[in-house]
XYZ file of C-alpha atoms in Angstrom:
438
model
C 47.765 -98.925 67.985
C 50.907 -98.719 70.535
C 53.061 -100.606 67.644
C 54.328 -98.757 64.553
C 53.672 -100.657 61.435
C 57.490 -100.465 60.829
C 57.875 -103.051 63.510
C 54.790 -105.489 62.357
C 56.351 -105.648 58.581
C 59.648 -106.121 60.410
C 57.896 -108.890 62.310
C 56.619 -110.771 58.941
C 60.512 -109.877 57.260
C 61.883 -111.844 60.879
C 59.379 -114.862 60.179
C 60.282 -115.643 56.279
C 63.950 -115.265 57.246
C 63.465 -118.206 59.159
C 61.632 -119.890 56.466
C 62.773 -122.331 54.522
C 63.216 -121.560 50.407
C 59.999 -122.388 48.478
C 57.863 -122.417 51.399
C 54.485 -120.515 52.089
C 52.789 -119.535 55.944
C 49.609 -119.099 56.595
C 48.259 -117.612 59.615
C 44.265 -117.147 60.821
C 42.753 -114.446 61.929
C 40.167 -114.870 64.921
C 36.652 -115.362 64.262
C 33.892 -114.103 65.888
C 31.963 -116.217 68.100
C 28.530 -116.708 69.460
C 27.484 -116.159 73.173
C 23.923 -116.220 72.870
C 21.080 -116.473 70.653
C 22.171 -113.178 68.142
C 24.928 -112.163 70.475
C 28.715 -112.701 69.976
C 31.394 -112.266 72.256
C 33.475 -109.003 72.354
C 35.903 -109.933 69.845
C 40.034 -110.219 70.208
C 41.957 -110.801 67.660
C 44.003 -114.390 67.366
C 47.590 -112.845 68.771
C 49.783 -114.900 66.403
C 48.073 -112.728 63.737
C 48.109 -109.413 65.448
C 51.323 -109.595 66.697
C 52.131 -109.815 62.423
C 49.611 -107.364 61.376
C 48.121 -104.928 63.526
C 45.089 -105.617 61.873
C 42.252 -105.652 64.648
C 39.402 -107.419 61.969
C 37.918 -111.333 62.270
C 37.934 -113.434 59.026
C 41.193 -113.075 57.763
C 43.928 -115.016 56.662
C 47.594 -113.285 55.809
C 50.013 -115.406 53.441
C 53.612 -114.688 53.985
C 55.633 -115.887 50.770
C 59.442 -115.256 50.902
C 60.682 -114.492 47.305
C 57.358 -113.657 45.720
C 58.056 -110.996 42.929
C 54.584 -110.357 43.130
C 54.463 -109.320 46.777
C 55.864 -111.366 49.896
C 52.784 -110.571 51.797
C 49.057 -111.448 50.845
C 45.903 -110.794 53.069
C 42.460 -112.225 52.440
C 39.837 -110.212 54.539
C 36.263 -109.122 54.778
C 35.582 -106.519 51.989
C 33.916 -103.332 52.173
C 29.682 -103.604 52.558
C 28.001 -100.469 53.119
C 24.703 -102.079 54.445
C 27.162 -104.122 57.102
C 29.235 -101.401 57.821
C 26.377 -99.720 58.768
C 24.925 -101.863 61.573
C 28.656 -103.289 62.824
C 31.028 -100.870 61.726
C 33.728 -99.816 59.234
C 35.688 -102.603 57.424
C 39.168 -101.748 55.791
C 38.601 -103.856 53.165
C 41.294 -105.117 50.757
C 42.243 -101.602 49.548
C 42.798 -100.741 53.012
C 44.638 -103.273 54.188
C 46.966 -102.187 51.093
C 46.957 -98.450 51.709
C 46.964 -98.353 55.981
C 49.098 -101.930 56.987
C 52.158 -102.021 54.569
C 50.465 -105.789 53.087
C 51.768 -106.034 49.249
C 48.410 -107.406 48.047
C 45.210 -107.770 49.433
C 41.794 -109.575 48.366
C 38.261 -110.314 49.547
C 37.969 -113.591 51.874
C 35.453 -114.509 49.777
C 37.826 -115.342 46.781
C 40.310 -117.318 48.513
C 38.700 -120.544 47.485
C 39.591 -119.718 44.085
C 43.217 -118.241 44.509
C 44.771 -119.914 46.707
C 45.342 -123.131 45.175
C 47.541 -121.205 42.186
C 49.563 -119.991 44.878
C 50.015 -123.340 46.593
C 51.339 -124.378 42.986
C 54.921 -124.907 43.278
C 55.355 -124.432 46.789
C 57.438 -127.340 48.461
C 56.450 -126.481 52.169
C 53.619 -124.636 54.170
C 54.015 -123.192 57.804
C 50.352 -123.439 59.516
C 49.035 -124.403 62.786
C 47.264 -127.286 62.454
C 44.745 -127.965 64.724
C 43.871 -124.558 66.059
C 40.911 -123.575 63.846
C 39.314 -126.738 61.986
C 37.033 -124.785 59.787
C 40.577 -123.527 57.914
C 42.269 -127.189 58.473
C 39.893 -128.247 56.120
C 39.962 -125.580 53.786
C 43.752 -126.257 53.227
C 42.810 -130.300 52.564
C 40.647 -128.880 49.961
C 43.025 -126.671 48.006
C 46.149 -129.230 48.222
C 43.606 -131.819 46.536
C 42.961 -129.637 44.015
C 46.593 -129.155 43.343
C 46.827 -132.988 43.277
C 44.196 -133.595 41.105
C 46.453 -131.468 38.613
C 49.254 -132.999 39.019
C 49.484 -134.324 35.480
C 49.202 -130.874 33.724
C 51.774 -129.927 35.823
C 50.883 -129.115 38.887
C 53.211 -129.459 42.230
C 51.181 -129.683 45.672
C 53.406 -129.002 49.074
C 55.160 -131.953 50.515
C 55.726 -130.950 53.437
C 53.219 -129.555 56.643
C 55.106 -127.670 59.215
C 53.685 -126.268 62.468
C 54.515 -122.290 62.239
C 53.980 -122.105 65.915
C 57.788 -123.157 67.191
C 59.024 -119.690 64.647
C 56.816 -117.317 66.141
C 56.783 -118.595 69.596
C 60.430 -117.720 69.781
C 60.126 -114.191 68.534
C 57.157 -113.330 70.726
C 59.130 -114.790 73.749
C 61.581 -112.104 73.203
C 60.137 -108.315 73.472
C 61.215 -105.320 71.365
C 62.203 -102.168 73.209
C 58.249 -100.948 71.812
C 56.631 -103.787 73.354
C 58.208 -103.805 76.634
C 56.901 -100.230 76.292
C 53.480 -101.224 75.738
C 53.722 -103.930 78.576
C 55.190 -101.036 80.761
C 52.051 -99.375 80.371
C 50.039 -102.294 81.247
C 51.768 -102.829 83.979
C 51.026 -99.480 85.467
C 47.124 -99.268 84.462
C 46.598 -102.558 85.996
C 48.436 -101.635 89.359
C 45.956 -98.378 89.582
C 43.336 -100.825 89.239
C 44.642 -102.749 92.283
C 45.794 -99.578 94.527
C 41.729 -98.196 93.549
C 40.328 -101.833 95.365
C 42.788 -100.971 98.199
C 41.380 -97.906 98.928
C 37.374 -98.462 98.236
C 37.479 -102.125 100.389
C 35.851 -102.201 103.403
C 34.044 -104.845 105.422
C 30.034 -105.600 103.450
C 31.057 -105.311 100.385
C 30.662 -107.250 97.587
C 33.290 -109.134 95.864
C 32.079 -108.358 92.614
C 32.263 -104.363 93.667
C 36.029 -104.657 93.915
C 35.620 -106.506 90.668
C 33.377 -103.356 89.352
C 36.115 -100.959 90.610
C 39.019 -102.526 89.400
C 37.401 -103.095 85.550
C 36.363 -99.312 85.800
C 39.852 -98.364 86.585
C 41.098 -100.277 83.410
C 38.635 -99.029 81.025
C 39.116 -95.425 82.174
C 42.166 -95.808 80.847
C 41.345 -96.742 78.018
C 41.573 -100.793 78.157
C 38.201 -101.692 78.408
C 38.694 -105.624 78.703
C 40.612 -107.438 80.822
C 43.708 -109.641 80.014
C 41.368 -112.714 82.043
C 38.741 -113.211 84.303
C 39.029 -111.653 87.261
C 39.839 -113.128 90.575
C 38.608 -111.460 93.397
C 38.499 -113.884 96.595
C 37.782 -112.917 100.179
C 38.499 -116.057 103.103
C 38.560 -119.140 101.526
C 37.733 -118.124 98.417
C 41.781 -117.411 97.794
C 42.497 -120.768 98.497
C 40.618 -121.444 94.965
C 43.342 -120.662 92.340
C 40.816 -119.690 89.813
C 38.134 -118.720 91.847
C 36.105 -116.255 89.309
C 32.300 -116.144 91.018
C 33.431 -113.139 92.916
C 29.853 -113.213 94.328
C 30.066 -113.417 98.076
C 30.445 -110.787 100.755
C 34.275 -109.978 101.747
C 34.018 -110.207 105.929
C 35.841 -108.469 108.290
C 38.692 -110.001 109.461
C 39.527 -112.279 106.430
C 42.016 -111.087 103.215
C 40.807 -110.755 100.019
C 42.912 -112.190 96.859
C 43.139 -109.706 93.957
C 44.409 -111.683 90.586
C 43.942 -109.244 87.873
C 45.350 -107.098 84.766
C 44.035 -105.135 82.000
C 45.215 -105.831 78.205
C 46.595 -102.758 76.329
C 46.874 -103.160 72.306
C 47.039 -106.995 72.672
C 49.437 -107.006 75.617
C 48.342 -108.537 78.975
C 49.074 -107.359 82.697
C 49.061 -109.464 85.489
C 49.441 -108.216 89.126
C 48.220 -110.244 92.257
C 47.924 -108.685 95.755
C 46.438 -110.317 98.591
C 45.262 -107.603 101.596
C 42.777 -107.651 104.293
C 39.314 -105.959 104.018
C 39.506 -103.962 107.074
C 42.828 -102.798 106.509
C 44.398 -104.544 109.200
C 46.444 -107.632 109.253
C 45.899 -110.062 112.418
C 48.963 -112.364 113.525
C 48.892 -115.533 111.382
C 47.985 -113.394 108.331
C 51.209 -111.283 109.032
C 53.129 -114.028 109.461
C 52.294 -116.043 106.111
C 52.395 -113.020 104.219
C 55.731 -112.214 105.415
C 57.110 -115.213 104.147
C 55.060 -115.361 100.797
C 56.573 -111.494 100.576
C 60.387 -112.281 101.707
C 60.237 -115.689 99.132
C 58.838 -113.334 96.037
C 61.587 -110.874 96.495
C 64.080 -113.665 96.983
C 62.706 -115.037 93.587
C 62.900 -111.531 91.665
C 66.798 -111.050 93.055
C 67.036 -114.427 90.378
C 65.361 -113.349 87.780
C 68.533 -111.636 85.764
C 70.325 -113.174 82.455
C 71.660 -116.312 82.814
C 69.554 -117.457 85.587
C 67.421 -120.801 84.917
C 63.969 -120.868 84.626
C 63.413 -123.271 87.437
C 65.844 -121.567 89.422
C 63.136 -119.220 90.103
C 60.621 -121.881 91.325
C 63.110 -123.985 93.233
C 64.292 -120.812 95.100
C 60.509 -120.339 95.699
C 59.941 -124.051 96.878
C 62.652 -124.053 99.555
C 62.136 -120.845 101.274
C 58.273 -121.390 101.662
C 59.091 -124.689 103.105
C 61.164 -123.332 105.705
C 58.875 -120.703 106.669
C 56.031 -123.354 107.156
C 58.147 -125.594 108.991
C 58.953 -122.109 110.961
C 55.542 -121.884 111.893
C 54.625 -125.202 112.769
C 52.665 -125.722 109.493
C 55.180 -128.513 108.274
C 56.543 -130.997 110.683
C 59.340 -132.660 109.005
C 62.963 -131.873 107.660
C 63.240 -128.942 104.829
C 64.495 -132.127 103.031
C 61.911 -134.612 103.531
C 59.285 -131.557 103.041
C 60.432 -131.090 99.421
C 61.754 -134.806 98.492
C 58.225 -135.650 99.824
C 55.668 -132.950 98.480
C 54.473 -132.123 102.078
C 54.538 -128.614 100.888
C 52.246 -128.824 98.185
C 49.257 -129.195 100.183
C 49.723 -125.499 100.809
C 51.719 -124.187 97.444
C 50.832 -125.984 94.534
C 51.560 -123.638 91.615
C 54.453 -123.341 90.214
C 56.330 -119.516 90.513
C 55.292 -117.858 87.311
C 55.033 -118.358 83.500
C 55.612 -115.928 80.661
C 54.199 -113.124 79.751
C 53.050 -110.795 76.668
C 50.418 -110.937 74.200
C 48.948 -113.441 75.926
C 48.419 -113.837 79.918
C 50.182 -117.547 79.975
C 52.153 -116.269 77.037
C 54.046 -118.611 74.429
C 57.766 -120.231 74.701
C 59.168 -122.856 75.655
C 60.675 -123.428 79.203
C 62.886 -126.004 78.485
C 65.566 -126.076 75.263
C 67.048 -129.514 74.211
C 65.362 -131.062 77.648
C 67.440 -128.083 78.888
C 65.580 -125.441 81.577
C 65.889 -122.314 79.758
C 68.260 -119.689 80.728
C 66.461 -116.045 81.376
C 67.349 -113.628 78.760
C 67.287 -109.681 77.974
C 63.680 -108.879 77.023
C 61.737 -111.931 78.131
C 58.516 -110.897 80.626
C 57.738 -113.302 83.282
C 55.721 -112.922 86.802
C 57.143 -113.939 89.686
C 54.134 -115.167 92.323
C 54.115 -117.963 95.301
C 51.750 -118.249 97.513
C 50.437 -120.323 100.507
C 46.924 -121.607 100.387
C 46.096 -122.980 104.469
C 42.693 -125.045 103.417
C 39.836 -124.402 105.424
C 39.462 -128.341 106.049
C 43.258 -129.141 106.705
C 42.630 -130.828 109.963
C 47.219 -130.844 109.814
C 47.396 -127.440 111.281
C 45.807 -125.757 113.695
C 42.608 -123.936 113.587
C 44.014 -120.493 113.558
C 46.209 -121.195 110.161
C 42.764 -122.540 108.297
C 41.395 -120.496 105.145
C 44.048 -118.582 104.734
C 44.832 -117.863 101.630
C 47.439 -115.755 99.793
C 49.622 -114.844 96.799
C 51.537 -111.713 95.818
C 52.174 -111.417 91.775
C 54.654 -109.268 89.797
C 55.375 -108.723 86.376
C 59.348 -108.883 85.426
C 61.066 -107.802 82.619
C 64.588 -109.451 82.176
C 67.078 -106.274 81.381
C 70.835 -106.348 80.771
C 71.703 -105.452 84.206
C 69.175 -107.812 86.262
C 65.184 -106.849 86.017
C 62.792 -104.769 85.881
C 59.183 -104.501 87.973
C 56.814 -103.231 85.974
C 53.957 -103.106 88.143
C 55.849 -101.931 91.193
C 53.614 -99.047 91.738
C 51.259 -101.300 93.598
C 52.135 -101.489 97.297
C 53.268 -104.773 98.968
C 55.051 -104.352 101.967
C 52.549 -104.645 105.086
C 53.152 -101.432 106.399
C 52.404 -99.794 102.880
C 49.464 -101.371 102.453
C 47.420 -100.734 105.987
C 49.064 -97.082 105.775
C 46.955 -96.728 102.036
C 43.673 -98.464 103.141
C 43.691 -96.213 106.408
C 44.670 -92.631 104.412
C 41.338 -93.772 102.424
């Protein structure tokens, strides 16, 4: 665990400070779920939860309760079973959860059918996500009917449903000097992961190989899933944005498309490099990748506090656009190129999205219909591209199924940003200079 368990119970004191009086959250844990026949998925925990617990178990529920005299904080988790623990492994429990993770009180999941109603009594207002686990969205129907049923002994059911997502969305958007420590880290495994398919690629291989080598690199490290499915896409392939098959052979002559990060303790990385497989870039490769290069570092010169999100993107937009007009890809005016779209039939993406516990992390972009100014401490990539398909009958044949994008991750800092996966060469000298030395 990269986070001290100072910093989750200052988490949970953050999120009932923002609560409401006489109000109750409740938050999930992830559940494990079934791949196959009797086999489950590796198991992640839901990162709403985590990022308030540190507790790395499925089947739970936490109940934050600001004011309680009894405790603010209430878990409901597996308990202890020595025949389970056995075949899956060892289970906290509720006196664990106690003793290791700073939670006031703590009981088996298995009784929260019977205690949670009493401690729905009373409460005006409940934080929960409704929506995002149905199982539990019924579970809650079922205890504030029992509360109503009581009503004339007494008993006061909640009012009032709010979505808990807005609160936490906002503090994860911001990181604490441990997390961007933990994302710094990421960062730099999942750029050794990229520099190791740099120097093993070589004409005949495999997609799926670089896929191989870059997964080993993580796990050696000790992250031994990724923070998404790998994209590895030689020739056209990288004109798929998503492209995940990673099953055909990477020729000499094209690029291959790299999209991939590790996740450390819950936090994702997220680096894309685009570089050719025989370590040589031919003319029309240079050239696009020149101008995806000179836009991304034109875009990361923005990214600094007070900056607007779609500052970023715009900046992104009209230098692209000029480059393909440049190159004879566009035809029209810079103008009529971006009041028209021409450009997105090669860049279709937008710049980059947040980043943190999750790879397309939560928080808003805009505020009050507002775009969102950049702040200290939020993490965001920065990564254009140009995407020439292999049927665009616009250009000429020598631009077709090409296929690039180049992918930072950016921390916002008080005096402009921070790359954290700058370790992983980008320039085109750097890059042929690596794959040759290997």
């Amino acid at each position: 665990m990269k986070i001290s368990l100072e910093q989750f119970a200052k988490r949970r004191e953050q999120l009932m400070d923002k609560m409401l009086p006489g109000s109750i959250a409740i938050i999930p844990a992830a559940q494990m779920k079934q791949r196959n026949s009797d086999v489950e998925y590796p198991f992640r925990q839901d990162s709403h939860f985590y990022y308030l617990t540190g507790f790395n178990e499925p089947d739970a529920v936490l109940l934050l309760i600001p004011g309680r005299a009894a405790g603010e904080s209430v878990m409901f988790c597996r308990g202890r079973d020595k025949l389970m623990e056995i075949w899956n492994g060892y289970r906290a429990g509720p006196e664990g959860v106690v003793a290791d993770y700073n939670i006031a009180e703590a009981h088996t999941i298995d009784e929260i059918d019977m205690l949670l109603p009493a401690l729905l009594d009373g409460i005006s207002r409940i934080y929960y996500s409704i929506g995002r686990d149905e199982d539990l969205d019924q579970q809650v129907r079922h205890w504030l009917n029992l509360i109503r049923r009581n009503v004339r002994k007494g008993a006061v059911a909640p009012s009032e449903l709010v979505m808990i997502d807005q609160l936490l969305n906002e503090m994860r958007l911001i990181k604490t000097d441990a997390e961007q420590a933990v994302m710094r880290e990421a960062g730099e495994i999942s750029a050794q992961g990229h520099i190791k398919a740099m120097q093993i690629c070589k004409p005949g291989m495999m997609e799926y190989q670089l896929e191989a080598e870059i997964l080993h690199s993580f796990a050696m490290q000790g992250c031994r899933q990724p923070a998404y499915s790998t994209i590895v896409g030689g020739g056209i392939n990288a004109c798929v944005l998503h492209y995940i098959e990673n099953d055909q052979v990477l020729n000499d002559g094209d690029l291959v498309l790299i999209d991939a990060g590790c996740e450390l303790d819950c936090y994702a990385g997220d680096i894309t490099r685009t570089f050719p497989v025989n370590g040589c870039f031919n003319a029309e490769q240079k050239a696009l990748y020149q101008l995806v290069l000179d836009t991304q570092k034109a875009c990361i010169d923005l990214a600094k506090p007070g900056t607007l999100w779609d500052e970023v993107h715009e900046k992104s937009v009209q230098i692209l656009t000029q480059g393909l007009i440049d190159l004879g890809l566009l035809k029209g005016s810079l103008e009529d190129e971006i009041d028209g779209g021409g450009y997105r039939d090669f860049y279709m993406h937008r710049v980059g999205h947040w980043l943190g516990m999750d790879v397309h992390d939560v928080g808003d972009y805009k505020v009050d219909d507002q775009w969102r100014l950049l702040q200290p401490g939020m993490v965001m990539t920065v990564e254009p591209g140009i995407y020439v398909a292999a049927d665009n009958e616009k250009v000429e044949p020598r631009w077709r199924g090409i296929g690039m994008r180049i992918e930072d991750d950016v921390l916002i800092t008080e005096q402009g940003c921070e790359i954290l996966t700058a370790s992983v060469p980008k320039e085109i000298d750097e890059i042929e200079a690596l794959m040759a030395s290997a």
